[in-house]
JSON list of C-alpha atoms in Angstrom, two decimals:
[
{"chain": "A", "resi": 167, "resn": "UNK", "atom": "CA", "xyz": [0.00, 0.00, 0.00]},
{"chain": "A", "resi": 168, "resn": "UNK", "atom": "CA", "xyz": [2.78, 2.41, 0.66]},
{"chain": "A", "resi": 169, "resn": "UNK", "atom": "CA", "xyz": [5.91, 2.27, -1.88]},
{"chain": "A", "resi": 170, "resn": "UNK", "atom": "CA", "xyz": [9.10, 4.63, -2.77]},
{"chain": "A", "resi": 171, "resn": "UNK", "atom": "CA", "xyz": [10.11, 5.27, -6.05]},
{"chain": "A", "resi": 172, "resn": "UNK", "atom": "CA", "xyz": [13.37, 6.25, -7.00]},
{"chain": "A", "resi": 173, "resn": "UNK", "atom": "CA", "xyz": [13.58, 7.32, -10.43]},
{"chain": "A", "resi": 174, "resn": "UNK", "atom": "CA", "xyz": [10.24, 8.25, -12.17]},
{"chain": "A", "resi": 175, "resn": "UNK", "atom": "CA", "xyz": [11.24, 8.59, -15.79]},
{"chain": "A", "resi": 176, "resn": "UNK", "atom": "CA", "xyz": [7.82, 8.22, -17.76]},
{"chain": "A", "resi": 177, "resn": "UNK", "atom": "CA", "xyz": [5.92, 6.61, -15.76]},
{"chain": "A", "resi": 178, "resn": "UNK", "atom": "CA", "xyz": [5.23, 3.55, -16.94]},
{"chain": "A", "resi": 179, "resn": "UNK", "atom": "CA", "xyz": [6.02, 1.61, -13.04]},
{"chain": "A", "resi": 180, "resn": "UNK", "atom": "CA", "xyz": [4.72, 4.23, -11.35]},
{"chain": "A", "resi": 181, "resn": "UNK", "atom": "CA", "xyz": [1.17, 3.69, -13.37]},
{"chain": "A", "resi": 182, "resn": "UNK", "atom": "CA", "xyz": [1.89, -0.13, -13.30]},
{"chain": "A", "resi": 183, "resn": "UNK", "atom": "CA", "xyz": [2.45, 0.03, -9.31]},
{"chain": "A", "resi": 184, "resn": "UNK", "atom": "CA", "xyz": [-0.56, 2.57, -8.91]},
{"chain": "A", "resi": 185, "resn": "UNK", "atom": "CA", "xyz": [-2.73, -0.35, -10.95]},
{"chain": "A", "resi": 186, "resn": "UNK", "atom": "CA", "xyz": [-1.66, -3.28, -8.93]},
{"chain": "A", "resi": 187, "resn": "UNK", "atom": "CA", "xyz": [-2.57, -1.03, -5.77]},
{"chain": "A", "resi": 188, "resn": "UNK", "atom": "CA", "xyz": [-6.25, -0.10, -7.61]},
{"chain": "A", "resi": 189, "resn": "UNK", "atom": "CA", "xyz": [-6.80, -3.72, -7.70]},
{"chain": "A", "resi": 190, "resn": "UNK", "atom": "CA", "xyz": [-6.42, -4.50, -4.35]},
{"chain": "A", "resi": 191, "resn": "UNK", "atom": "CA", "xyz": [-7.07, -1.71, -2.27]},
{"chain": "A", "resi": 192, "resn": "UNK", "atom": "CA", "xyz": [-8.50, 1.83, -1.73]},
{"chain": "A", "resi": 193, "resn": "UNK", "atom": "CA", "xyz": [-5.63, 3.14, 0.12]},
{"chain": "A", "resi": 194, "resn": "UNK", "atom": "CA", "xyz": [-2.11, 3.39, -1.47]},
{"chain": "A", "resi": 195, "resn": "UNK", "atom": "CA", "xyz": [0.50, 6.07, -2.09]},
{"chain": "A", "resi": 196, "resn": "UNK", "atom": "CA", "xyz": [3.50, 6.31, -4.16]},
{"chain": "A", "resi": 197, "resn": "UNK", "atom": "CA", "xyz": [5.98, 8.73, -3.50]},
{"chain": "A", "resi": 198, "resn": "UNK", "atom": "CA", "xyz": [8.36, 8.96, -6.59]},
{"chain": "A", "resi": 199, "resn": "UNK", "atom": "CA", "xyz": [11.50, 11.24, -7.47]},
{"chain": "A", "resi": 200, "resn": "UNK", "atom": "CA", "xyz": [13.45, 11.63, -10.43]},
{"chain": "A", "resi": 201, "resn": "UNK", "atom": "CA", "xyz": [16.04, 14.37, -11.09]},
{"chain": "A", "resi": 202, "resn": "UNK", "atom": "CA", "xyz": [16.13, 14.47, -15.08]},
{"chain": "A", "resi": 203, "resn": "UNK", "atom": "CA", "xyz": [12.60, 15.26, -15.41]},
{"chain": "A", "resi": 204, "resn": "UNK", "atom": "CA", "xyz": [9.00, 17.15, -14.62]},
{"chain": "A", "resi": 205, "resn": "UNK", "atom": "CA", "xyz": [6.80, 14.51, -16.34]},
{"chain": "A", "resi": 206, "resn": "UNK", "atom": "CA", "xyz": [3.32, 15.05, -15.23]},
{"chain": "A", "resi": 207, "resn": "UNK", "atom": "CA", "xyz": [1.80, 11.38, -15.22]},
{"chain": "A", "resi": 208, "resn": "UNK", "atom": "CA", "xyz": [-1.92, 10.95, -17.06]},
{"chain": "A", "resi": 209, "resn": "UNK", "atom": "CA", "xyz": [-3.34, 9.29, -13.59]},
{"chain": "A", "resi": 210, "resn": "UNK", "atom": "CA", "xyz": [-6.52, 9.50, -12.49]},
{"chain": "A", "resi": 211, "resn": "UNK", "atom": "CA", "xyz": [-6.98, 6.28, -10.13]},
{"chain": "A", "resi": 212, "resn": "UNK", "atom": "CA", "xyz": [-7.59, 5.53, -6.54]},
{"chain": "A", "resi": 213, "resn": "UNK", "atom": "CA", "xyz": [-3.76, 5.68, -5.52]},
{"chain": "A", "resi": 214, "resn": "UNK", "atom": "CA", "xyz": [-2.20, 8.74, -4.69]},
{"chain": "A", "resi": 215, "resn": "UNK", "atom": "CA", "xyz": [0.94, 9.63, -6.52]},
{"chain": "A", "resi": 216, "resn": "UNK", "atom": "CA", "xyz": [2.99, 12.09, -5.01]},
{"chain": "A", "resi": 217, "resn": "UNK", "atom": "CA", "xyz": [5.89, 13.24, -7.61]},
{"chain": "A", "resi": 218, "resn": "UNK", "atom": "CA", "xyz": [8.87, 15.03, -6.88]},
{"chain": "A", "resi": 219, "resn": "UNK", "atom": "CA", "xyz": [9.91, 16.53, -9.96]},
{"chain": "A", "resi": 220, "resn": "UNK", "atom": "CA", "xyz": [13.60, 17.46, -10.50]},
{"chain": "A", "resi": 221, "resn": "UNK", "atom": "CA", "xyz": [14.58, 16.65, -7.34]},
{"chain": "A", "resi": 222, "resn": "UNK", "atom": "CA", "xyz": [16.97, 14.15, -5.94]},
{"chain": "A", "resi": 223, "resn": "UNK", "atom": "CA", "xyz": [16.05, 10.66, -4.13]},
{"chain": "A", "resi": 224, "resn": "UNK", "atom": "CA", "xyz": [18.09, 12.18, -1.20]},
{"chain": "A", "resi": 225, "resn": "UNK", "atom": "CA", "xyz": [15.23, 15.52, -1.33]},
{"chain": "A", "resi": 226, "resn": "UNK", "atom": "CA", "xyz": [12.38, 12.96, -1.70]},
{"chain": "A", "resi": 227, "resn": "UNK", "atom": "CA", "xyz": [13.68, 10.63, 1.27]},
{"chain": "A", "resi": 228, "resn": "UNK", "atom": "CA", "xyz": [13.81, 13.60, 3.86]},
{"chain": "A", "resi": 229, "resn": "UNK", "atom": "CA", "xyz": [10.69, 14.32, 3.54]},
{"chain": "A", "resi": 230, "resn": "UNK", "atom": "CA", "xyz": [9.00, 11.17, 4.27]},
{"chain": "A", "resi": 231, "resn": "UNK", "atom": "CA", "xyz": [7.89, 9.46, 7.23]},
{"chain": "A", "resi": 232, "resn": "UNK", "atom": "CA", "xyz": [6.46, 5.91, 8.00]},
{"chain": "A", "resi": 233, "resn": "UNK", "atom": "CA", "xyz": [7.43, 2.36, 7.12]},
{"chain": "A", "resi": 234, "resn": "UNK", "atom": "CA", "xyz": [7.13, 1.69, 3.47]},
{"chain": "A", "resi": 235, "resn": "UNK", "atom": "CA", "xyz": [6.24, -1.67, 2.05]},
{"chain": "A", "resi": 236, "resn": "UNK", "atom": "CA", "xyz": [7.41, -1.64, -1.29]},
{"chain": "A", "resi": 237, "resn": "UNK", "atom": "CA", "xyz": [10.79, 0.18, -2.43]},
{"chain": "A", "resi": 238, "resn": "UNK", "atom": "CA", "xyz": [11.60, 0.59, -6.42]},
{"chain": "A", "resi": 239, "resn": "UNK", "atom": "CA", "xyz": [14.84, 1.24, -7.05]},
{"chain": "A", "resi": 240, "resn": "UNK", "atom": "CA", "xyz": [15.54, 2.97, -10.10]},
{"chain": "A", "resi": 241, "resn": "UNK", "atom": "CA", "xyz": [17.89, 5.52, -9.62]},
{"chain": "A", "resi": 242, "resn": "UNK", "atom": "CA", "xyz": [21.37, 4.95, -7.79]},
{"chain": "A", "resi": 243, "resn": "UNK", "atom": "CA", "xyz": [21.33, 5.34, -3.83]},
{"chain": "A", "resi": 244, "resn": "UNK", "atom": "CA", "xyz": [23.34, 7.76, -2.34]},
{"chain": "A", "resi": 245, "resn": "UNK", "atom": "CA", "xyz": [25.59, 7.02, 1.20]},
{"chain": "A", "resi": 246, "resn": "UNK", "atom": "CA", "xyz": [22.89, 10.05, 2.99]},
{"chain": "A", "resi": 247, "resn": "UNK", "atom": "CA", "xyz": [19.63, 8.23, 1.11]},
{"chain": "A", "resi": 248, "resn": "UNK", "atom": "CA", "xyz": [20.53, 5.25, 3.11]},
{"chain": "A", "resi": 249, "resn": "UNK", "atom": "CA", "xyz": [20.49, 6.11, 6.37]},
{"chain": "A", "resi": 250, "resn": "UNK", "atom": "CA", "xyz": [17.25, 8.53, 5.32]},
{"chain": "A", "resi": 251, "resn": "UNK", "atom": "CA", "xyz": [16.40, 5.03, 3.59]},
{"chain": "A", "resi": 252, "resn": "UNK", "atom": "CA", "xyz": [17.46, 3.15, 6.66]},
{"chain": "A", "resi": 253, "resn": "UNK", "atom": "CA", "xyz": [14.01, 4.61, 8.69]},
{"chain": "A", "resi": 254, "resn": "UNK", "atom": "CA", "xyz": [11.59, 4.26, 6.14]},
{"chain": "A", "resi": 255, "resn": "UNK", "atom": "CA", "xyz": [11.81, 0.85, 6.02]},
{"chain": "A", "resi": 256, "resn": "UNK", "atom": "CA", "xyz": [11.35, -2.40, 8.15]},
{"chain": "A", "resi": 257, "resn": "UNK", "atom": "CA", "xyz": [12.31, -6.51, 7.95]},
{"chain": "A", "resi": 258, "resn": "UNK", "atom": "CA", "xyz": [9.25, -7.07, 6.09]},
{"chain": "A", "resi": 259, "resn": "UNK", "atom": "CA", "xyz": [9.55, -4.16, 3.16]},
{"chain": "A", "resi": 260, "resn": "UNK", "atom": "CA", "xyz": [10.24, -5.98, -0.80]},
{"chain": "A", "resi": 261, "resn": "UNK", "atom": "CA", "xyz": [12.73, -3.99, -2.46]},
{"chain": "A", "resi": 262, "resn": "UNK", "atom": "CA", "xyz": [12.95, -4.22, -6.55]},
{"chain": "A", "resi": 263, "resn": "UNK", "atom": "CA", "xyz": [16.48, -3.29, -8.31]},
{"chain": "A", "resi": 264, "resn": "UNK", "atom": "CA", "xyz": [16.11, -2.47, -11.77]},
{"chain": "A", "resi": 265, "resn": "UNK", "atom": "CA", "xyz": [19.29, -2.49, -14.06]},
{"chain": "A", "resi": 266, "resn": "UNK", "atom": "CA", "xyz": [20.43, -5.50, -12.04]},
{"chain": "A", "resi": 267, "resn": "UNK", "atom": "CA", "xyz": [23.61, -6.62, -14.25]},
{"chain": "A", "resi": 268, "resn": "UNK", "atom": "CA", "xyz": [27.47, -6.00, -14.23]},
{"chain": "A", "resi": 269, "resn": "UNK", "atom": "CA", "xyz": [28.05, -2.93, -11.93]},
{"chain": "A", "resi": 270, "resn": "UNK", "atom": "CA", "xyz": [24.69, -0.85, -12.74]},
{"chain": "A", "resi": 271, "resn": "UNK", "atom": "CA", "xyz": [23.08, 1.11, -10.41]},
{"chain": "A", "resi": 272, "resn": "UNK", "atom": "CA", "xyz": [20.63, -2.38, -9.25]},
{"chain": "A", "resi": 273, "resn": "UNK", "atom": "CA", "xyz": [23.89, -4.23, -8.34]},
{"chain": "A", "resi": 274, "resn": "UNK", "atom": "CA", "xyz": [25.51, -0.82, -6.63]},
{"chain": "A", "resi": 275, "resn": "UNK", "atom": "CA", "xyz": [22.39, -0.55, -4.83]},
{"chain": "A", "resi": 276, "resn": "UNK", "atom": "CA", "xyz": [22.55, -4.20, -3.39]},
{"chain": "A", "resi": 277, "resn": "UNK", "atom": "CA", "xyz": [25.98, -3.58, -2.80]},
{"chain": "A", "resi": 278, "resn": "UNK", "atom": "CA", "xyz": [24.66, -0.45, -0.25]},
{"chain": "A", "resi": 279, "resn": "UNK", "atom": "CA", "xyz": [21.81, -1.85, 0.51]},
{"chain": "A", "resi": 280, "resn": "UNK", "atom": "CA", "xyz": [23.42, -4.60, 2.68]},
{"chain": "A", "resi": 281, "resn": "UNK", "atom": "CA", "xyz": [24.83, -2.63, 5.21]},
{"chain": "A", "resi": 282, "resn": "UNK", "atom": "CA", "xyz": [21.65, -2.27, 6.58]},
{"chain": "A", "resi": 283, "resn": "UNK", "atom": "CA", "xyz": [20.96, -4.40, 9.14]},
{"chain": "A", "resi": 284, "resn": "UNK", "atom": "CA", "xyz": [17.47, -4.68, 8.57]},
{"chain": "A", "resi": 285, "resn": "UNK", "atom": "CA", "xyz": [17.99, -6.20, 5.47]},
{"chain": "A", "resi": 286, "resn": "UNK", "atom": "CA", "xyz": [19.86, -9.10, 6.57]},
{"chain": "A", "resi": 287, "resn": "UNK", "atom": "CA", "xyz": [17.47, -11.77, 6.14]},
{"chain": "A", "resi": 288, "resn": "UNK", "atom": "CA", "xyz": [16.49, -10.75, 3.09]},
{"chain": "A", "resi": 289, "resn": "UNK", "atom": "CA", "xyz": [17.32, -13.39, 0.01]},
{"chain": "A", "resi": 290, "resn": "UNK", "atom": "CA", "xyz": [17.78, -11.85, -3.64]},
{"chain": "A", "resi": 291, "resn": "UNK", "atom": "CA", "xyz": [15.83, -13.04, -6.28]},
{"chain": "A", "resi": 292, "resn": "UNK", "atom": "CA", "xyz": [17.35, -12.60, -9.55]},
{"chain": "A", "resi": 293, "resn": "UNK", "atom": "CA", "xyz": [16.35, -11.23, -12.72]},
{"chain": "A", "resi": 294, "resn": "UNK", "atom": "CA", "xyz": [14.93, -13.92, -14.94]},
{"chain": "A", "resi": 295, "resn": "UNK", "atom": "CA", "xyz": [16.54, -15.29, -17.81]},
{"chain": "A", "resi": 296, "resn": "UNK", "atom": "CA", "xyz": [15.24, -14.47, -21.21]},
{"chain": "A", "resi": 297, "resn": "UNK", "atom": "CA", "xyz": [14.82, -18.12, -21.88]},
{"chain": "A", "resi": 298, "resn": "UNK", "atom": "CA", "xyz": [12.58, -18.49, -18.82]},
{"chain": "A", "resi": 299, "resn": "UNK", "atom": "CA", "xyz": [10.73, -15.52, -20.10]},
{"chain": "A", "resi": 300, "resn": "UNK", "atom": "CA", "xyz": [9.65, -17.03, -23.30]},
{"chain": "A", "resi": 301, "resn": "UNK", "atom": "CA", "xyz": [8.58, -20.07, -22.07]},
{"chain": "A", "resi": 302, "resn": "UNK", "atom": "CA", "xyz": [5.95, -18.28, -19.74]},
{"chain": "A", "resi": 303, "resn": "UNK", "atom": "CA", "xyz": [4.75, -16.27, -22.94]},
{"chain": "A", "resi": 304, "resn": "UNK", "atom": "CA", "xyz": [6.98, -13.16, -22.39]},
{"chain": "A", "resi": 305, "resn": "UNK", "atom": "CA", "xyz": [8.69, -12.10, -24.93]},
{"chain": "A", "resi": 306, "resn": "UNK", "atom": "CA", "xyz": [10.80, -9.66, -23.56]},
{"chain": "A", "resi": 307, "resn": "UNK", "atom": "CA", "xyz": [13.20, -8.89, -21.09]},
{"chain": "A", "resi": 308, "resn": "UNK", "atom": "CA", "xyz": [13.97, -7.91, -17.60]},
{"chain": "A", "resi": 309, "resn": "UNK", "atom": "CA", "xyz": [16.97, -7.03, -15.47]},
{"chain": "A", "resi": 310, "resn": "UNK", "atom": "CA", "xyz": [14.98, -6.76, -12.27]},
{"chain": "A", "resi": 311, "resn": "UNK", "atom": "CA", "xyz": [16.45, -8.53, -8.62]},
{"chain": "A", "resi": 312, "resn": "UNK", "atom": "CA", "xyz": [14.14, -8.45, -5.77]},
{"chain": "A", "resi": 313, "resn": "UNK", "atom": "CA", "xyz": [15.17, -8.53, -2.41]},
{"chain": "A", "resi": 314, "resn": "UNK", "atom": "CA", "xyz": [12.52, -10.59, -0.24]},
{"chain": "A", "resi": 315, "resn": "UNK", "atom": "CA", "xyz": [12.27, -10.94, 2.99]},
{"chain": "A", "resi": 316, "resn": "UNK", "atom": "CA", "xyz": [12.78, -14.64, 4.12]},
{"chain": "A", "resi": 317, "resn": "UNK", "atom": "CA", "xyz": [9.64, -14.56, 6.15]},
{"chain": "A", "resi": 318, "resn": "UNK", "atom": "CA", "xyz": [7.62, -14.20, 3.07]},
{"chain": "A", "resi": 319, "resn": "UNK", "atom": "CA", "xyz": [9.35, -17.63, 1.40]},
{"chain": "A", "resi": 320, "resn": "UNK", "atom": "CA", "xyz": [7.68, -20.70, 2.60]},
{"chain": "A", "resi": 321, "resn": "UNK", "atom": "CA", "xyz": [9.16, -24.32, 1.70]},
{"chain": "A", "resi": 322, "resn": "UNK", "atom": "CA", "xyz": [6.58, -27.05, 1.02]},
{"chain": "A", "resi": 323, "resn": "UNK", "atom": "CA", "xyz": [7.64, -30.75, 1.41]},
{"chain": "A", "resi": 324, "resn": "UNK", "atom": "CA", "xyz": [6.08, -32.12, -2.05]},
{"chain": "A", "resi": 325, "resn": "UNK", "atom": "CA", "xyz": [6.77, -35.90, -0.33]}
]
């Protein structure tokens, strides 16, 4: 119900976030930053959207308060976002890290991320291959880790 953003660009997650939300529940927000831009998005649903326009995840950050359940990371975390980071979240918050290959910003951002104590039993999911992809009926791409907290994987004995 309650998710950061960093790193608006168009839109298109914030919309597809704000959807999900829609579906489920009458309640959400969004808070989302990006530096590059002043994109208004074309959103009319239930979800709020708050936008920060040209300002930085570190502007965005200070300004919130709360526990946040959902984090999208699209935009490289700075050394004073994560402690601002740090208090916004809690064991049980998902995080998403886009560009998650090589030494982009989503493997930069892990790299941060786990100095945070909070996040120590969370396990990384990574991206899917684009093999997998197809053979669900996707035919595209992502580079997309998530970082889940381990209380939210169950194991099942199938015996």
């Amino acid at each position: 119900k309650k998710i950061i953003e960093i790193g608006t660009f168009i839109g298109k997650s914030t919309i597809s976030m704000a959807s999900a939300i829609d579906c489920n529940s009458s309640d959400g927000e969004i808070y989302t930053c990006d530096f590059s831009n002043s994109i208004k998005l074309p959103w009319n649903g239930k979800t709020k959207i708050v936008q920060f326009k040209k300002k930085t995840s570190t502007d965005m950050l200070k300004t919130l308060n709360g526990k946040f359940d959902f984090c999208f990371l699209d935009g490289r975390l700075t050394e004073e976002d994560l402690l601002l980071f740090d208090n916004l979240i809690n064991e049980n918050t998902i995080i998403a890290l886009d560009d998650f290959e090589g030494m982009e910003k989503g493997v930069i951002n892990l790299i941060n991320l786990r100095k945070l104590q909070k996040l120590n039993n969370h396990f990384l999911a990574y991206p899917p291959s684009e093999s997998y992809l197809q053979k669900v009926g996707l035919n595209s791409y992502s580079l997309t880790a998530v970082l889940l907290p381990i209380s939210l994987i169950q194991f099942t004995n199938q015996g």
